[in-house]
Amino acid sequence: MTQSMDYVETPKKYVSDNALVIGGGVAGMQAALDIANQGYKVYLVEKTPSIGGRMAAIDKTFPTLDCSACILTPKLSEVARHPNIELLTYSEVEKATGHEGNFTIKIRRKARYVHEDKCSGCGECAQVCPVEVPAEFEEKIGFRKAIYLPFPQATPAVYTIDMDTCINCKRCAKTCTRGAIDYEMKDKVVQLNVGAIVVATGYKLFDVSVYPRLGYGRYQNVINAMEYERLINAAGPTHGHLIRISDGKTPKDIGFIQCVGARDVNKGVPYCSRVCCMYGVKNAVMAREHDPEAKVTIYYADIRAFGKGFEEFYEMAKTRFGVNFVKGRVGEVVEDSETKDLIIEVEDINTAQLEEVRHDLLVICPGLQPPDGLETIAKVLKLEQSEDGYLDIEDTFSAPVTTTIPGVFTCGCADGPKDIPDSVTAGSAAAMRATIILSKAGAK
Amino acid sequence: MSEVETPRIGVFVCHCGHNIAGVVDVDKVAEVAEDMPYVVFSTHEMFMCADSGQELIRQKIKEHNLNRVVVASCSPRMHEPTFRRVVEEADLNRYLFEQVNLREHVSWCHMRQPVEATEKAIDLVRMSVARAAKLEALPIKKVEVTPRTLVVGSGIAGLTAALDIADRGFEVVIVEKDKVLGGAVAKWTHLFPSDQIGEQVIEPLIDRIMRHEKIEVVRDSKVVNFEGYIGNFEVTIQNNPTGAERTYKVGTVIVATGFEPFRPIGYYGYGESPDVVTLAELQEMPRQYELFKPSDGKPVKKIAFIGCVGSREPGTKGHEHCSRHCCSAVAKAASDLRQRCDEVLVLYQDIRTYGRGHEEMHRLARGRNVIYSKFPPDQKPQVTIRKGKVRLNWFDVLSEDHLQFEPDLLVLASAMVPPSDIEETANLFSLTRSADGFFNPEHIKLAPLTTHTAGIMIAGAAQAAKNAHESAIDASGAAAKAVGLMARGKVEIESTVAQVIPELCSTCYTCVSACPYGAISIDKDAKPQAARVTEAKCHGCGTCAGGCPSSAIVMLHSTDDQILAMVEAYLCTPQEVTGGNA
Amino acid sequence: MMTEAKATIVTENDWEPRIVAYCCNWCSYAGADLAGTSRIQYPPNARILRVNCTGRIKPEFILAALDMGADGVLVSGCHPGDCHYTSGNLKARARWALMEQVIEQAGVNPKRVRLQWASASEAQIFADGVRALVEQVKELGPIVREWK
C-alpha cells in the first residue's frame, strides 16, 4: 500500500470505522474520547482492572499543583459513560492481523471472578475478605484485600479477585447480595474488527536498586518518587502523613536525588526522561507544604524546566518555597544504623566541594522506561522499537504519532517519556490521524 | 421555570481528600448548611466528582425531590460542567446547579487558619444557597456547526492542522499575514533531531496544501474582524496590499500564530557588531558549506554560542520562561558546524536537551569536541567589541577559572517571544494570555489545546515556546478538537444571555453603546420602542445590565436579584461568633 | 440599621473587616484560583462573588454591600485591553470614578472600595490586592452608616 502505482485500490481496503485504543492512562483516554467524539466506536483496552493509569496514583501535578485525582476523575467518568466507548479493562491484546482500515484483533478478557454487570462497587465483599496483601496501587506500602478495587475512583467501579492470593473461603460470595461473584469464571477471548489502532501503553519507573550505592531496597528510609507520591496522598496508606518507613517519624531533612536511571549510557538509558526534574521540584515543594519547618534539598544535574510555566515554578520553588538546590552528583549513601538516617557524599559542582550531608529521608527520582509488555504488543502489531525500547515513529515532523505500521498510532509515553500535557496532546493527535483512516470506511 | 415552585435545596460538601477537609471543618459546614433557608438535605463526602459522589447527588435529588443543588468543592472553572451534567442526568435543569469554591478560594489560600477558613466556607455556602433559591431553569440551546475551520498562521502547526482537517473531509481556510507560507520552520537550517533542513519538511506540506481541494489559502492578508459564537463565526479577512475584504463563515478556529525570535538589543554586543547574531539569524545565513562572517566575508573558523538570552530572567515580564527549543537547537547547530569550524564553544546555564534524540545530539556535539562551558546565572559572560573583534570573557563553573575566547561569530540563542501583534490577535479572538505572553489554554494539564472561548483552539508556539516536532503534534491534536465539533454537527451553547423588559426600557441607548458585540439595538417598530437583544450575538458579559439605569435588562443566570441575595446572605445573617479570632 | 447593630456588638479587638469581592470570571476569579493552586496565603476576610465581567457590576451592587454592612468592597477584573468581552472592563472603569464620588457624598470613605486589575496569571497581584484592602479597612475601622 505504500507504492502509489496505478493499481486500483481494492474496494474492500477500508472496512471498519471502529478504533482500538490500547492503554487506559491519560493519553489513551484522551485518544479514545477524541475519536468517540467524532461519532466512531472505540474499544479501550486496559490490562489492569481500572483505567486511569499512572496519573491516578500521582498526588499533585506540576506546575500548578492541581491535585491529580481532582482533575483526572471527571475524565474517568467521561470515558466510562461515553456512548461510543466500550471499556475492556483487565484485558490484553493477544493477536492482530490485517492492515490499515481492516484489522482483526483478538483480546483476552481475563477472568475477574466478579461479573461487571452485577457488581455495584459497594465494597461489602472486601470488608469480609480475610486476606491482606501489599497493594500495587500503593506501591506496596499499603494493603488491599484479595478481592479489591485498586483505588476509590477506579473505573469501572467493579471488584476483582486476585486468585493468586485468594484462599477460597467464599466469604465474599456469601456476602454479595447481587450474586456478582463467580469463582468458576474463565478467561474469554473476543474478536474485534477495527480500522485503526492507537498504542498508549505508558511507562514504568526505572528500577533504582540497579544502583546499589544509593541504598534503595537496603535502607528503609530511601524511597522512590512513586512511593513518595503515595505517602503524601490524602487517600494513600498514611492518609497523607509523610513519615519515615523505619520509625513512623515525620522527616525533618529530606533529600531528593534527581536523574537516577536517566542520561546514563551504561545502564541502557541514554535519554533524558523529561519529567523527573519537574516532578522532583514539585515533590520538594509539597514536602515544604506538608511541613514548613522541614529542610528540603534537591541534588540535580541540570534542572530541565522547559514546559509552559515550568521555569516559573522552579523559580518559585527556590524563592517562595525555600527549596535548596544543589548541583551535584550523589556518591555513596550510608545508613546510620542507630538513627536510620542517611549520610550521603555529594560533590557540589558549583563550589567544587566534596561534602558529607545527613538526611532523615531520601527520595530517589527515577527516570522512565518502556513498560513490561510493550515488547509483546510491538511483536503482535509488528511495530519497530528503537534501541531504548520505545516505539519508533514514522517521521519526526510529518508523522510524529504514526508508528512504522500504517494505521497504527502512538501517544503518551509509548514512543518516549512525556509529561501530562504532552501526553494528552499526543493522544488528541493520534486520534486525529486515526479518524482520517476511519472516515474512509464509511460516510461519517 | 415555574416561579411558584418552592426551592428544595441539597448541599453537598466535598472533602477533596485532604485538600479541603485538611483545613476546613467540612462536618461543621454541612451541619450549618442544614439550617439554611430552603435546604432540605445536606451532607459531606470524600470526592464529590468521583462516580460515587456523582451517584450520591443523583440519588438524593430523587430521594428528597431536590430542585436545586449546591456543591461546595473546587473551582467551578474546572468542575461546573461535570456537576451540571450530573444534575441533568437526574432530570434537573443544569442552570439549577450552583458551585461553591472551597478549595482554591479557601483551604488552599488559608492553610494555617482553619477557624477562619471554616467560617469563610460557611459564609460562601450560605451565599450560594441564597443564590440557588433564586436560580431559574433556562432552555438548553443547540446550534449547527458550520463545517469549515479557519486556521490562522501557516507555520508547521497551521499547515499540519489544515491538512489533517481537510484529509478528514472538512473545509479549511488558512490565512497567513506573510507573502509566503511556512513560518519559522521554513527558514530553519539546523532542524533537529533529524538531519533535515526546514524547507525539506515544509515544502511537501505546502505542495499538498496547494493541491488540496478542501483548502483555501489566503496569503498576505489578515483577519480584521471576527464575530459570532461556536459553530457560527463570521470572519473578515483583509488583503494587505489591496485592502480588499472578504467574509467567511466558519464553525471552528485554530490559532497557530507562532512566535518571534527575540531581538536581544543590549545583550552581549548584539547590534554593536554584525558578527553577533541570533540563533534564528544564523539559520538564515546562506546555506553553503562554509560560513562567512557578516562583517568582512571571511570564513568563520571560531564560533561561540550563548544560551538563555532573554529567557529565564526572573522578574522580567515576558522573559521569565524557558524557551524550550534553544538548548537542543544549539546542540544540533554546534555539532553540525563543528565539522566546518576549528573551534565551537557553547556557554550555558543548564543544558535542557530533554526530547527524544536530543540527549544523543548533545552527546554527539561533545563527541565532536564542541566545548561546553557553564557560567553562573548571576555572572553572565562579558562581551567586548574592539576594532571589530568580538571578545568573550566569562567564569567557567567547572574549572573555577576566568576564561577568554575571540570568536569570529557569536551566536545568541535568543528567547521565543510572542509575535508583536499578539495583543491584536488576543482581542480579536477573545483569548487570554499567560505570564509568558503566549495564549492561555483552557487547562494547562488536561486541556492544553482548547481555550476559554468555545470553538477556538490553539496550536504550536501560539501556546508556549516549543519546537517543530511538538508543534506538529499540537496541530493534529487541535485539529481533532475542531473536527470533533464539526463531525457532531450540532453543539450546545450557553443560554446565559441578556433579556430586555420592554415595559421598563426608556430607550436611552446606554446598553446599545455598552455592548461590545453590537448585539443590542433599539426596535423602532415596537410600540413603545424598546431595546432588543440579538441572542446569537450576545456573549453574556452583562455590561448592558450593569449600565442600564432603568434595570430594564435581565442578565440571565446573573440577575440583580441573584447577586444581591448573595451579598445579603453574607452580611445580614446574624452570626453566633463574629470575626475570626486569630 | 443592620450596620449599626453590627457595629455595636463587636468590640475593637475581635473585629475583622468583612469584604465583598466582585471578580470577573475570566481574569480575576481565575487569578484567585491560581493563588489557591500556588498556595499563596492571604487574609481570609474577602468573600468572592463571580460575575462574568466587571462590566456587569452595577454601582448599586457596591452601594448595597456597604449599606448592608460590608467594611470594604473589592472589584477585580481583567486589565484594560485584555477583557474577555473586549471592553466590558472599560465600562466598569468609567463608572468607577462616578461611583467613588457617590460614595464620598454618602459619607463613606472611598478608601473602603478598591478597583484593581489582576489577570488569570497574576495570582500574587490578586492576593496582594485583598491584603491591601483589608489593611486599609482595618485602619479605618468598622463601617458606621452615616448616610441618609
Coordinates of C-alpha atoms in Angstrom, one line a residue, chain B residues 77-366:
Chain B
R77 CA -13.9 26.8 36.3
M78 CA -12.9 23.1 36.5
H79 CA -16.0 21.1 37.5
E80 CA -19.1 23.1 36.8
P81 CA -19.5 21.2 33.5
T82 CA -19.2 17.9 35.4
F83 CA -21.8 18.7 38.0
R84 CA -24.2 20.3 35.6
R85 CA -24.2 17.1 33.7
V86 CA -24.8 15.1 36.9
V87 CA -27.9 17.1 37.8
E88 CA -29.1 16.8 34.3
E89 CA -28.9 13.1 34.5
A90 CA -31.3 13.4 37.4
D91 CA -33.6 15.4 35.3
L92 CA -32.7 18.8 36.8
N93 CA -32.0 21.7 34.6
R94 CA -28.3 22.5 34.5
Y95 CA -28.9 26.1 35.5
L96 CA -30.3 25.0 38.8
F97 CA -26.9 23.9 39.9
E98 CA -24.6 26.2 41.9
Q99 CA -21.0 25.5 42.9
V100 CA -19.0 26.9 45.9
N101 CA -15.3 27.2 45.7
L102 CA -13.9 25.9 49.0
R103 CA -10.6 24.7 47.7
E104 CA -8.8 27.3 45.5
H105 CA -10.5 30.2 47.4
V106 CA -10.5 28.8 50.9
S107 CA -8.5 25.8 52.0
W108 CA -5.5 26.3 49.7
C109 CA -5.1 30.0 50.5
H110 CA -5.8 30.0 54.2
M111 CA -4.0 26.8 55.1
R112 CA -2.8 27.9 58.5
Q113 CA -6.1 29.5 59.6
P114 CA -8.6 26.6 59.9
V115 CA -11.1 28.5 62.1
E116 CA -11.3 31.5 59.7
A117 CA -11.3 29.2 56.7
T118 CA -14.2 27.3 58.1
E119 CA -16.1 30.5 58.8
K120 CA -15.4 31.7 55.3
A121 CA -16.6 28.3 53.9
I122 CA -19.9 28.6 55.8
D123 CA -20.4 32.1 54.5
L124 CA -19.7 31.1 50.9
V125 CA -22.1 28.2 51.2
R126 CA -24.7 30.5 52.7
M127 CA -24.3 32.9 49.8
S128 CA -24.6 30.2 47.2
V129 CA -27.7 28.7 48.9
A130 CA -29.3 32.1 48.8
R131 CA -28.4 32.4 45.1
A132 CA -29.6 28.9 44.4
A133 CA -33.0 29.7 45.8
K134 CA -33.3 32.4 43.1
L135 CA -32.0 30.3 40.2
E136 CA -34.2 29.7 37.3
A137 CA -34.2 26.9 34.7
L138 CA -33.1 28.1 31.3
P139 CA -33.7 26.4 27.9
I140 CA -30.8 24.3 26.5
K141 CA -29.9 25.6 23.1
K142 CA -28.2 23.7 20.3
V143 CA -26.7 25.3 17.3
E144 CA -25.4 23.9 14.0
V145 CA -21.7 23.9 13.4
T146 CA -20.5 25.3 10.1
P147 CA -18.3 22.5 8.7
R148 CA -15.3 24.8 8.0
T149 CA -12.3 25.7 10.0
L150 CA -10.3 28.9 10.0
V151 CA -6.6 28.3 10.5
V152 CA -4.7 31.5 11.5
G153 CA -1.0 31.2 10.6
S154 CA 0.8 28.9 8.1
G155 CA 3.8 27.7 10.1
I156 CA 4.3 24.0 10.6
A157 CA 1.4 24.0 13.1
G158 CA -1.0 25.8 10.8
L159 CA -0.1 23.7 7.7
T160 CA -0.4 20.4 9.6
A161 CA -3.7 21.3 11.2
A162 CA -5.2 22.3 7.9
L163 CA -4.1 19.1 6.2
D164 CA -5.5 16.9 8.9
I165 CA -8.8 18.6 8.9
A166 CA -9.0 18.6 5.1
D167 CA -7.9 15.0 4.9
R168 CA -10.7 14.2 7.3
G169 CA -13.2 15.8 4.9
F170 CA -13.8 19.3 6.2
E171 CA -13.1 22.6 4.6
V172 CA -10.3 24.8 5.7
V173 CA -9.4 28.5 5.1
I174 CA -5.8 29.3 6.0
V175 CA -4.9 32.9 6.5
E176 CA -1.2 34.0 6.5
K177 CA -0.1 37.6 7.1
D178 CA 3.2 37.0 5.3
K179 CA 3.6 36.7 1.5
V180 CA 5.0 33.2 1.8
L181 CA 3.8 30.1 3.7
G182 CA 5.9 28.1 6.0
G183 CA 6.6 30.3 9.1
A184 CA 9.8 29.9 11.2
V185 CA 10.5 26.2 10.3
A186 CA 10.8 27.0 6.6
K187 CA 13.7 29.3 7.4
W188 CA 15.4 26.9 9.8
T189 CA 18.6 25.2 8.7
H190 CA 19.7 23.0 11.6
L191 CA 16.4 21.3 12.3
F192 CA 16.5 18.6 15.0
P193 CA 16.7 15.8 15.8
S194 CA 16.6 14.6 12.2
D195 CA 19.1 15.7 9.6
Q196 CA 16.6 17.7 7.6
I197 CA 16.6 21.4 6.8
G198 CA 13.3 23.3 7.3
E199 CA 12.5 23.5 3.6
Q200 CA 12.6 19.8 3.2
V201 CA 9.9 19.5 5.9
I202 CA 7.7 22.4 4.8
E203 CA 7.8 22.1 1.0
P204 CA 5.9 18.8 0.8
L205 CA 3.3 20.2 3.2
I206 CA 2.8 23.4 1.1
D207 CA 2.7 21.3 -2.0
R208 CA -0.2 19.2 -0.6
I209 CA -2.0 22.2 0.8
M210 CA -2.0 24.0 -2.6
R211 CA -3.4 20.9 -4.4
H212 CA -6.0 20.1 -1.7
E213 CA -9.5 20.7 -3.0
K214 CA -10.8 21.4 0.6
I215 CA -8.2 24.1 1.5
E216 CA -8.3 27.7 0.5
V217 CA -5.1 29.6 1.1
V218 CA -5.3 33.4 1.8
R219 CA -1.9 34.9 1.8
D220 CA -0.5 38.4 2.6
S221 CA -3.8 39.0 4.5
K222 CA -5.0 39.3 8.0
V223 CA -8.1 38.9 10.0
V224 CA -9.7 42.3 10.7
N225 CA -13.0 41.3 12.1
F226 CA -14.3 38.3 14.0
E227 CA -17.8 37.8 15.2
G228 CA -20.2 35.1 16.3
Y229 CA -20.0 32.1 18.6
I230 CA -19.1 28.5 18.5
G231 CA -20.1 26.8 15.3
N232 CA -21.1 30.1 13.7
F233 CA -18.3 32.5 13.4
E234 CA -18.0 35.2 10.8
V235 CA -14.5 36.3 9.9
T236 CA -13.5 39.2 7.7
I237 CA -10.1 38.8 6.1
Q238 CA -8.4 41.8 4.5
N239 CA -5.7 41.6 1.8
N240 CA -2.7 43.6 2.9
P241 CA -1.7 45.3 -0.4
T242 CA -5.1 45.9 -1.9
G243 CA -7.2 46.4 1.3
A244 CA -9.9 44.2 -0.3
E245 CA -12.1 42.4 2.3
R246 CA -13.8 39.0 2.2
T247 CA -16.0 37.4 4.7
Y248 CA -16.1 33.7 5.5
K249 CA -18.4 31.7 7.7
V250 CA -16.5 29.1 9.8
G251 CA -17.5 26.8 12.6
T252 CA -14.2 26.5 14.4
V253 CA -10.9 28.3 14.6
I254 CA -7.3 27.2 15.1
V255 CA -5.0 29.9 16.2
A256 CA -1.4 29.0 15.2
T257 CA 0.3 32.3 15.2
G258 CA 3.6 31.0 16.4
F259 CA 6.4 33.1 17.9
E260 CA 9.0 35.7 17.1
P261 CA 12.7 35.3 17.9
F262 CA 13.6 37.9 20.5
R263 CA 15.9 40.6 19.2
P264 CA 18.3 40.9 22.1
I265 CA 19.3 44.6 21.8
G266 CA 21.6 45.4 24.7
Y267 CA 22.6 41.8 25.3
Y268 CA 26.2 40.6 24.6
G269 CA 27.1 43.2 22.0
Y270 CA 24.1 42.5 19.8
G271 CA 23.5 45.4 17.4
E272 CA 27.1 46.6 18.0
S273 CA 28.8 44.2 15.7
P274 CA 27.4 42.4 12.6
D275 CA 29.3 39.3 13.9
V276 CA 26.9 39.0 16.8
V277 CA 23.8 37.3 15.5
T278 CA 20.8 35.4 17.0
L279 CA 20.3 31.7 16.6
A280 CA 17.4 32.5 14.2
E281 CA 19.6 34.8 12.1
L282 CA 22.3 32.0 11.9
Q283 CA 19.6 29.8 10.4
E284 CA 19.0 32.3 7.6
M285 CA 22.7 32.7 6.7
P286 CA 23.5 31.4 3.2
R287 CA 23.4 27.6 3.2
Q288 CA 26.8 26.8 1.8
Y289 CA 29.5 24.6 3.1
E290 CA 31.4 27.3 4.8
L291 CA 30.0 30.0 7.0
F292 CA 31.2 33.6 6.3
K293 CA 31.5 36.5 8.7
P294 CA 28.8 39.1 8.1
S295 CA 31.3 41.9 8.7
D296 CA 34.1 41.1 6.3
G297 CA 33.1 38.0 4.4
K298 CA 36.0 36.0 5.7
P299 CA 35.3 32.3 6.7
V300 CA 34.2 31.6 10.2
K301 CA 36.8 29.4 11.9
K302 CA 35.8 30.0 15.5
I303 CA 32.2 30.2 16.6
A304 CA 30.6 30.7 20.0
F305 CA 27.0 30.2 21.3
I306 CA 25.5 31.7 24.4
G307 CA 22.3 30.2 25.8
C308 CA 19.3 31.6 27.6
V309 CA 19.4 35.1 26.0
G310 CA 16.3 36.8 27.1
S311 CA 14.9 33.7 28.7
R312 CA 14.8 32.6 32.3
E313 CA 15.1 36.1 33.7
P314 CA 13.1 36.1 37.0
G315 CA 11.2 39.4 37.4
T316 CA 11.5 40.5 33.8
K317 CA 7.9 40.4 32.4
G318 CA 7.7 38.3 29.3
H319 CA 11.2 36.8 29.7
E320 CA 10.8 34.6 32.7
H321 CA 10.0 31.5 30.8
C322 CA 12.4 28.9 29.4
S323 CA 12.3 29.0 25.6
R324 CA 12.4 25.2 25.4
H325 CA 13.8 24.6 22.0
C326 CA 17.2 26.5 22.2
C327 CA 19.4 24.0 24.1
S328 CA 18.7 21.3 21.6
A329 CA 18.8 23.7 18.7
V330 CA 22.2 24.9 19.8
A331 CA 23.4 21.3 20.3
K332 CA 22.4 20.5 16.8
A333 CA 23.8 23.6 15.2
A334 CA 27.1 23.4 17.2
S335 CA 27.6 19.7 16.3
D336 CA 26.8 20.4 12.6
L337 CA 29.1 23.4 12.4
R338 CA 31.9 21.7 14.3
Q339 CA 32.7 19.8 11.1
R340 CA 33.3 23.1 9.3
C341 CA 34.9 25.3 12.0
D342 CA 38.0 24.8 14.0
E343 CA 36.6 25.7 17.4
V344 CA 33.0 25.7 18.6
L345 CA 32.2 26.9 22.1
V346 CA 28.8 26.7 23.9
L347 CA 28.2 28.8 27.0
Y348 CA 25.2 27.7 29.0
Q349 CA 23.4 27.9 32.4
D350 CA 21.8 24.5 32.2
I351 CA 21.5 22.1 29.3
R352 CA 17.9 21.1 28.7
T353 CA 18.2 18.6 25.9
Y354 CA 15.1 16.8 27.1
G355 CA 13.4 15.3 24.0
R356 CA 13.7 12.1 22.2
G357 CA 17.1 12.0 20.4
H358 CA 18.1 15.4 22.0
E359 CA 20.5 14.0 24.6
E360 CA 22.1 12.0 21.8
M361 CA 22.6 15.2 19.8
H362 CA 24.2 16.8 22.8
R363 CA 26.5 13.8 23.3
L364 CA 27.4 13.9 19.6
A365 CA 28.3 17.6 19.9
R366 CA 30.6 16.8 22.8

